[in-house]
């Protein structure tokens, strides 16, 4: 089973640039073009939040138009730049999303790997949080299929990556979440976005990875007094490949590159 993991496109109304500088819509179009050229064809696409930049209806209209042609099952979870009810309305045709409340879900009908989405967004805030209700919901969802390989997708990662100005907006309640995950060894990965970079860490007895953004990359500045900054680095996606031997995660730059050459 092949699972594409996209994150943080920060789509804007047509004719508008992300942060007034970057054409995030064109960059997401390039990501979808790259997705369309993958061989073999993936089985599932995951999008881990910040689908749009300001939660505007005009931005979600762009998202609907751009995602309409992917021709693959798509599971989405909101990020801190999404507006929960506008997000719900945008993806109203996606049966995996609940009609009210936090946008948690559990889906297992796209292949051998089950996907559980945990909505950790806090409306009006940029940080996330795992409340008691969310951890209880996750515990029950994971207990329902204890022998099935599972991915847990969320937006803000519940760890500190060392970049001070984005760590301020991580997912709080990480200890609570880690305790839940440790009870469910079938969880192969925790999949996040938010950081606009690839990170990997042990967490809750499993592996946690963050997908890069399809637009700008947050600067990797590790000094505690570092000034916030971003770069227009090559965008990328993750590709998760499941076989009975386990899950392998590939980092996949987006674009067209010289090659292939007859050597390796």
PDB file of C-alpha atoms in Angstrom, residues 68-259:
ATOM      1  CA  UNK A  68     -11.104  17.711  -7.481  1.00  0.00           C
ATOM      2  CA  UNK A  69      -8.857  16.128 -10.077  1.00  0.00           C
ATOM      3  CA  UNK A  70      -6.519  13.959  -8.002  1.00  0.00           C
ATOM      4  CA  UNK A  71      -8.564  10.818  -8.634  1.00  0.00           C
ATOM      5  CA  UNK A  72      -7.461   9.157  -5.381  1.00  0.00           C
ATOM      6  CA  UNK A  73      -9.026   8.728  -1.943  1.00  0.00           C
ATOM      7  CA  UNK A  74      -8.169  11.758   0.188  1.00  0.00           C
ATOM      8  CA  UNK A  75      -8.190  12.124   3.979  1.00  0.00           C
ATOM      9  CA  UNK A  76      -7.767  15.601   5.457  1.00  0.00           C
ATOM     10  CA  UNK A  77      -7.326  17.068   8.932  1.00  0.00           C
ATOM     11  CA  UNK A  78      -7.385  20.805   9.757  1.00  0.00           C
ATOM     12  CA  UNK A  79      -4.447  22.952  10.855  1.00  0.00           C
ATOM     13  CA  UNK A  80      -4.164  26.166  12.812  1.00  0.00           C
ATOM     14  CA  UNK A  81      -4.608  28.309   9.684  1.00  0.00           C
ATOM     15  CA  UNK A  82      -7.842  26.496   8.808  1.00  0.00           C
ATOM     16  CA  UNK A  83     -11.185  27.684  10.148  1.00  0.00           C
ATOM     17  CA  UNK A  84     -12.939  24.600  11.481  1.00  0.00           C
ATOM     18  CA  UNK A  85     -16.472  25.212  10.177  1.00  0.00           C
ATOM     19  CA  UNK A  86     -15.322  26.556   6.814  1.00  0.00           C
ATOM     20  CA  UNK A  87     -13.044  23.524   6.550  1.00  0.00           C
ATOM     21  CA  UNK A  88     -15.954  21.222   7.386  1.00  0.00           C
ATOM     22  CA  UNK A  89     -18.105  22.903   4.734  1.00  0.00           C
ATOM     23  CA  UNK A  90     -15.326  22.682   2.149  1.00  0.00           C
ATOM     24  CA  UNK A  91     -14.941  18.936   2.672  1.00  0.00           C
ATOM     25  CA  UNK A  92     -18.614  18.213   3.338  1.00  0.00           C
ATOM     26  CA  UNK A  93     -18.582  15.520   0.678  1.00  0.00           C
ATOM     27  CA  UNK A  94     -15.898  13.570   2.519  1.00  0.00           C
ATOM     28  CA  UNK A  95     -17.753  11.013   4.588  1.00  0.00           C
ATOM     29  CA  UNK A  96     -14.843  10.455   6.965  1.00  0.00           C
ATOM     30  CA  UNK A  97     -15.362  13.863   8.606  1.00  0.00           C
ATOM     31  CA  UNK A  98     -17.965  14.254  11.389  1.00  0.00           C
ATOM     32  CA  UNK A  99     -20.774  16.770  10.996  1.00  0.00           C
ATOM     33  CA  UNK A 100     -20.211  18.455  14.366  1.00  0.00           C
ATOM     34  CA  UNK A 101     -17.455  18.921  16.932  1.00  0.00           C
ATOM     35  CA  UNK A 102     -13.746  18.231  16.490  1.00  0.00           C
ATOM     36  CA  UNK A 103     -12.847  16.638  13.165  1.00  0.00           C
ATOM     37  CA  UNK A 104     -11.617  13.283  14.476  1.00  0.00           C
ATOM     38  CA  UNK A 105     -12.064  10.214  12.276  1.00  0.00           C
ATOM     39  CA  UNK A 106     -11.048   6.583  11.812  1.00  0.00           C
ATOM     40  CA  UNK A 107     -10.961   5.098   8.308  1.00  0.00           C
ATOM     41  CA  UNK A 108      -9.972   1.593   7.326  1.00  0.00           C
ATOM     42  CA  UNK A 109     -11.481   0.924   3.912  1.00  0.00           C
ATOM     43  CA  UNK A 110      -8.630   2.000   1.596  1.00  0.00           C
ATOM     44  CA  UNK A 111      -6.248  -0.909   2.142  1.00  0.00           C
ATOM     45  CA  UNK A 112      -4.520  -2.850   4.913  1.00  0.00           C
ATOM     46  CA  UNK A 113      -3.465   0.284   6.823  1.00  0.00           C
ATOM     47  CA  UNK A 114      -6.019   2.056   8.982  1.00  0.00           C
ATOM     48  CA  UNK A 115      -5.834   5.851   9.358  1.00  0.00           C
ATOM     49  CA  UNK A 116      -6.984   7.683  12.468  1.00  0.00           C
ATOM     50  CA  UNK A 117      -7.241  11.475  12.315  1.00  0.00           C
ATOM     51  CA  UNK A 118      -6.954  13.508  15.511  1.00  0.00           C
ATOM     52  CA  UNK A 119      -8.065  17.141  15.389  1.00  0.00           C
ATOM     53  CA  UNK A 120      -5.803  18.909  17.906  1.00  0.00           C
ATOM     54  CA  UNK A 121      -6.496  22.447  16.679  1.00  0.00           C
ATOM     55  CA  UNK A 122      -7.668  25.086  19.153  1.00  0.00           C
ATOM     56  CA  UNK A 123      -9.961  27.571  17.357  1.00  0.00           C
ATOM     57  CA  UNK A 124      -8.389  31.016  17.318  1.00  0.00           C
ATOM     58  CA  UNK A 125      -4.956  29.766  18.434  1.00  0.00           C
ATOM     59  CA  UNK A 126      -1.850  28.600  16.589  1.00  0.00           C
ATOM     60  CA  UNK A 127      -0.859  25.954  19.127  1.00  0.00           C
ATOM     61  CA  UNK A 128      -2.624  22.614  19.390  1.00  0.00           C
ATOM     62  CA  UNK A 129      -3.749  20.668  22.429  1.00  0.00           C
ATOM     63  CA  UNK A 130      -4.754  17.119  23.297  1.00  0.00           C
ATOM     64  CA  UNK A 131      -7.551  17.445  25.825  1.00  0.00           C
ATOM     65  CA  UNK A 132      -8.897  14.572  27.941  1.00  0.00           C
ATOM     66  CA  UNK A 133     -11.829  14.136  25.545  1.00  0.00           C
ATOM     67  CA  UNK A 134      -9.517  13.819  22.539  1.00  0.00           C
ATOM     68  CA  UNK A 135      -7.197  11.341  24.238  1.00  0.00           C
ATOM     69  CA  UNK A 136     -10.178   9.234  25.357  1.00  0.00           C
ATOM     70  CA  UNK A 137     -11.596   9.279  21.834  1.00  0.00           C
ATOM     71  CA  UNK A 138      -8.228   8.206  20.394  1.00  0.00           C
ATOM     72  CA  UNK A 139      -7.815   5.438  22.968  1.00  0.00           C
ATOM     73  CA  UNK A 140     -11.229   4.019  22.033  1.00  0.00           C
ATOM     74  CA  UNK A 141     -10.601   4.362  18.294  1.00  0.00           C
ATOM     75  CA  UNK A 142      -7.289   2.518  18.514  1.00  0.00           C
ATOM     76  CA  UNK A 143      -8.715  -0.176  20.802  1.00  0.00           C
ATOM     77  CA  UNK A 144     -11.383  -0.963  18.180  1.00  0.00           C
ATOM     78  CA  UNK A 145      -8.809  -2.603  15.863  1.00  0.00           C
ATOM     79  CA  UNK A 146      -5.778  -3.556  17.935  1.00  0.00           C
ATOM     80  CA  UNK A 147      -4.220  -5.894  15.371  1.00  0.00           C
ATOM     81  CA  UNK A 148      -4.375  -3.607  12.349  1.00  0.00           C
ATOM     82  CA  UNK A 149      -1.412  -1.426  11.282  1.00  0.00           C
ATOM     83  CA  UNK A 150      -2.462   2.162  11.920  1.00  0.00           C
ATOM     84  CA  UNK A 151      -1.349   5.694  11.137  1.00  0.00           C
ATOM     85  CA  UNK A 152      -2.379   8.585  13.379  1.00  0.00           C
ATOM     86  CA  UNK A 153      -2.497  11.917  11.536  1.00  0.00           C
ATOM     87  CA  UNK A 154      -2.664  15.326  13.223  1.00  0.00           C
ATOM     88  CA  UNK A 155      -1.406  18.850  12.509  1.00  0.00           C
ATOM     89  CA  UNK A 156       0.829  20.257  15.260  1.00  0.00           C
ATOM     90  CA  UNK A 157       3.463  17.786  16.490  1.00  0.00           C
ATOM     91  CA  UNK A 158       3.439  17.067  20.250  1.00  0.00           C
ATOM     92  CA  UNK A 159       7.228  17.419  20.525  1.00  0.00           C
ATOM     93  CA  UNK A 160       9.831  20.173  20.578  1.00  0.00           C
ATOM     94  CA  UNK A 161      12.029  20.170  17.491  1.00  0.00           C
ATOM     95  CA  UNK A 162      14.455  22.849  18.645  1.00  0.00           C
ATOM     96  CA  UNK A 163      13.274  25.750  16.463  1.00  0.00           C
ATOM     97  CA  UNK A 164      12.124  28.126  19.212  1.00  0.00           C
ATOM     98  CA  UNK A 165       9.648  30.248  17.275  1.00  0.00           C
ATOM     99  CA  UNK A 166       7.675  27.244  16.002  1.00  0.00           C
ATOM    100  CA  UNK A 167       8.052  25.163  19.178  1.00  0.00           C
ATOM    101  CA  UNK A 168       5.955  27.840  20.914  1.00  0.00           C
ATOM    102  CA  UNK A 169       3.035  26.582  18.822  1.00  0.00           C
ATOM    103  CA  UNK A 170       3.453  22.831  19.132  1.00  0.00           C
ATOM    104  CA  UNK A 171       0.713  20.493  20.377  1.00  0.00           C
ATOM    105  CA  UNK A 172       0.345  20.657  24.132  1.00  0.00           C
ATOM    106  CA  UNK A 173      -0.597  17.610  26.164  1.00  0.00           C
ATOM    107  CA  UNK A 174       2.070  15.462  24.545  1.00  0.00           C
ATOM    108  CA  UNK A 175       2.548  13.332  27.650  1.00  0.00           C
ATOM    109  CA  UNK A 176      -1.160  12.460  27.614  1.00  0.00           C
ATOM    110  CA  UNK A 177      -0.985  11.530  23.943  1.00  0.00           C
ATOM    111  CA  UNK A 178       2.202   9.503  24.373  1.00  0.00           C
ATOM    112  CA  UNK A 179       0.577   7.477  27.134  1.00  0.00           C
ATOM    113  CA  UNK A 180      -2.330   6.576  24.852  1.00  0.00           C
ATOM    114  CA  UNK A 181      -0.076   5.586  21.965  1.00  0.00           C
ATOM    115  CA  UNK A 182       2.109   3.434  24.203  1.00  0.00           C
ATOM    116  CA  UNK A 183      -0.929   1.237  24.891  1.00  0.00           C
ATOM    117  CA  UNK A 184      -1.425   0.561  21.170  1.00  0.00           C
ATOM    118  CA  UNK A 185       1.642  -0.972  19.502  1.00  0.00           C
ATOM    119  CA  UNK A 186      -0.171  -1.269  16.149  1.00  0.00           C
ATOM    120  CA  UNK A 187       0.471   2.455  15.547  1.00  0.00           C
ATOM    121  CA  UNK A 188       3.194   2.516  12.879  1.00  0.00           C
ATOM    122  CA  UNK A 189       3.584   6.306  12.616  1.00  0.00           C
ATOM    123  CA  UNK A 190       2.269   9.572  13.947  1.00  0.00           C
ATOM    124  CA  UNK A 191       2.046  11.891  10.923  1.00  0.00           C
ATOM    125  CA  UNK A 192       2.115  15.666  11.393  1.00  0.00           C
ATOM    126  CA  UNK A 193       2.607  18.887   9.471  1.00  0.00           C
ATOM    127  CA  UNK A 194       2.913  22.452  10.825  1.00  0.00           C
ATOM    128  CA  UNK A 195       6.730  22.609  10.963  1.00  0.00           C
ATOM    129  CA  UNK A 196       7.184  23.105   7.188  1.00  0.00           C
ATOM    130  CA  UNK A 197      10.166  20.763   7.499  1.00  0.00           C
ATOM    131  CA  UNK A 198      10.851  17.035   7.768  1.00  0.00           C
ATOM    132  CA  UNK A 199      11.509  15.849  11.310  1.00  0.00           C
ATOM    133  CA  UNK A 200      11.579  12.376  12.832  1.00  0.00           C
ATOM    134  CA  UNK A 201      11.532  11.355  16.487  1.00  0.00           C
ATOM    135  CA  UNK A 202      10.597   8.496  18.762  1.00  0.00           C
ATOM    136  CA  UNK A 203       7.291   9.239  20.465  1.00  0.00           C
ATOM    137  CA  UNK A 204       4.857   7.150  22.482  1.00  0.00           C
ATOM    138  CA  UNK A 205       6.557   3.894  21.532  1.00  0.00           C
ATOM    139  CA  UNK A 206       6.373   4.602  17.803  1.00  0.00           C
ATOM    140  CA  UNK A 207       7.858   6.994  15.231  1.00  0.00           C
ATOM    141  CA  UNK A 208       6.630  10.540  14.647  1.00  0.00           C
ATOM    142  CA  UNK A 209       7.359  12.309  11.361  1.00  0.00           C
ATOM    143  CA  UNK A 210       6.460  15.728  10.024  1.00  0.00           C
ATOM    144  CA  UNK A 211       5.894  16.329   6.325  1.00  0.00           C
ATOM    145  CA  UNK A 212       7.462  19.354   4.645  1.00  0.00           C
ATOM    146  CA  UNK A 213       5.203  22.091   3.339  1.00  0.00           C
ATOM    147  CA  UNK A 214       4.492  22.246  -0.378  1.00  0.00           C
ATOM    148  CA  UNK A 215       5.381  25.945  -0.091  1.00  0.00           C
ATOM    149  CA  UNK A 216       7.981  27.686   2.125  1.00  0.00           C
ATOM    150  CA  UNK A 217      10.267  25.974   4.651  1.00  0.00           C
ATOM    151  CA  UNK A 218      10.612  27.373   8.168  1.00  0.00           C
ATOM    152  CA  UNK A 219      14.274  28.218   8.727  1.00  0.00           C
ATOM    153  CA  UNK A 220      16.211  25.623  10.698  1.00  0.00           C
ATOM    154  CA  UNK A 221      17.514  28.031  13.352  1.00  0.00           C
ATOM    155  CA  UNK A 222      18.268  26.252  16.608  1.00  0.00           C
ATOM    156  CA  UNK A 223      19.562  29.078  18.784  1.00  0.00           C
ATOM    157  CA  UNK A 224      17.094  29.894  21.599  1.00  0.00           C
ATOM    158  CA  UNK A 225      17.168  33.585  20.602  1.00  0.00           C
ATOM    159  CA  UNK A 226      16.767  32.923  16.862  1.00  0.00           C
ATOM    160  CA  UNK A 227      14.692  35.341  14.816  1.00  0.00           C
ATOM    161  CA  UNK A 228      11.740  33.784  12.941  1.00  0.00           C
ATOM    162  CA  UNK A 229      12.409  33.259   9.239  1.00  0.00           C
ATOM    163  CA  UNK A 230      11.551  31.058   6.257  1.00  0.00           C
ATOM    164  CA  UNK A 231      13.196  30.011   3.011  1.00  0.00           C
ATOM    165  CA  UNK A 232      11.835  28.966  -0.356  1.00  0.00           C
ATOM    166  CA  UNK A 233      13.589  25.607  -0.261  1.00  0.00           C
ATOM    167  CA  UNK A 234      12.674  22.792  -2.678  1.00  0.00           C
ATOM    168  CA  UNK A 235       9.215  21.614  -1.581  1.00  0.00           C
ATOM    169  CA  UNK A 236       8.635  17.943  -0.812  1.00  0.00           C
ATOM    170  CA  UNK A 237       6.129  15.294   0.184  1.00  0.00           C
ATOM    171  CA  UNK A 238       6.413  12.011   2.054  1.00  0.00           C
ATOM    172  CA  UNK A 239       5.590   8.606   0.597  1.00  0.00           C
ATOM    173  CA  UNK A 240       4.761   5.836   3.074  1.00  0.00           C
ATOM    174  CA  UNK A 241       5.057   2.280   1.723  1.00  0.00           C
ATOM    175  CA  UNK A 242       3.399  -0.493   3.677  1.00  0.00           C
ATOM    176  CA  UNK A 243       4.206  -4.184   3.220  1.00  0.00           C
ATOM    177  CA  UNK A 244       3.796  -7.056   5.686  1.00  0.00           C
ATOM    178  CA  UNK A 245       7.421  -6.375   6.666  1.00  0.00           C
ATOM    179  CA  UNK A 246       6.409  -2.932   7.983  1.00  0.00           C
ATOM    180  CA  UNK A 247       6.184   0.708   6.971  1.00  0.00           C
ATOM    181  CA  UNK A 248       8.971   2.589   5.164  1.00  0.00           C
ATOM    182  CA  UNK A 249       8.804   6.377   4.788  1.00  0.00           C
ATOM    183  CA  UNK A 250      10.441   8.121   1.820  1.00  0.00           C
ATOM    184  CA  UNK A 251      11.200  11.844   1.513  1.00  0.00           C
ATOM    185  CA  UNK A 252      10.262  12.887  -2.020  1.00  0.00           C
ATOM    186  CA  UNK A 253      11.289  16.294  -3.447  1.00  0.00           C
ATOM    187  CA  UNK A 254       8.644  17.864  -5.674  1.00  0.00           C
ATOM    188  CA  UNK A 255       9.553  18.874  -9.207  1.00  0.00           C
ATOM    189  CA  UNK A 256      11.200  17.712 -12.407  1.00  0.00           C
ATOM    190  CA  UNK A 257      14.907  16.971 -12.111  1.00  0.00           C
ATOM    191  CA  UNK A 258      17.710  15.939 -14.528  1.00  0.00           C
ATOM    192  CA  UNK A 259      17.763  12.218 -15.211  1.00  0.00           C
TER     193      UNK A 259
END
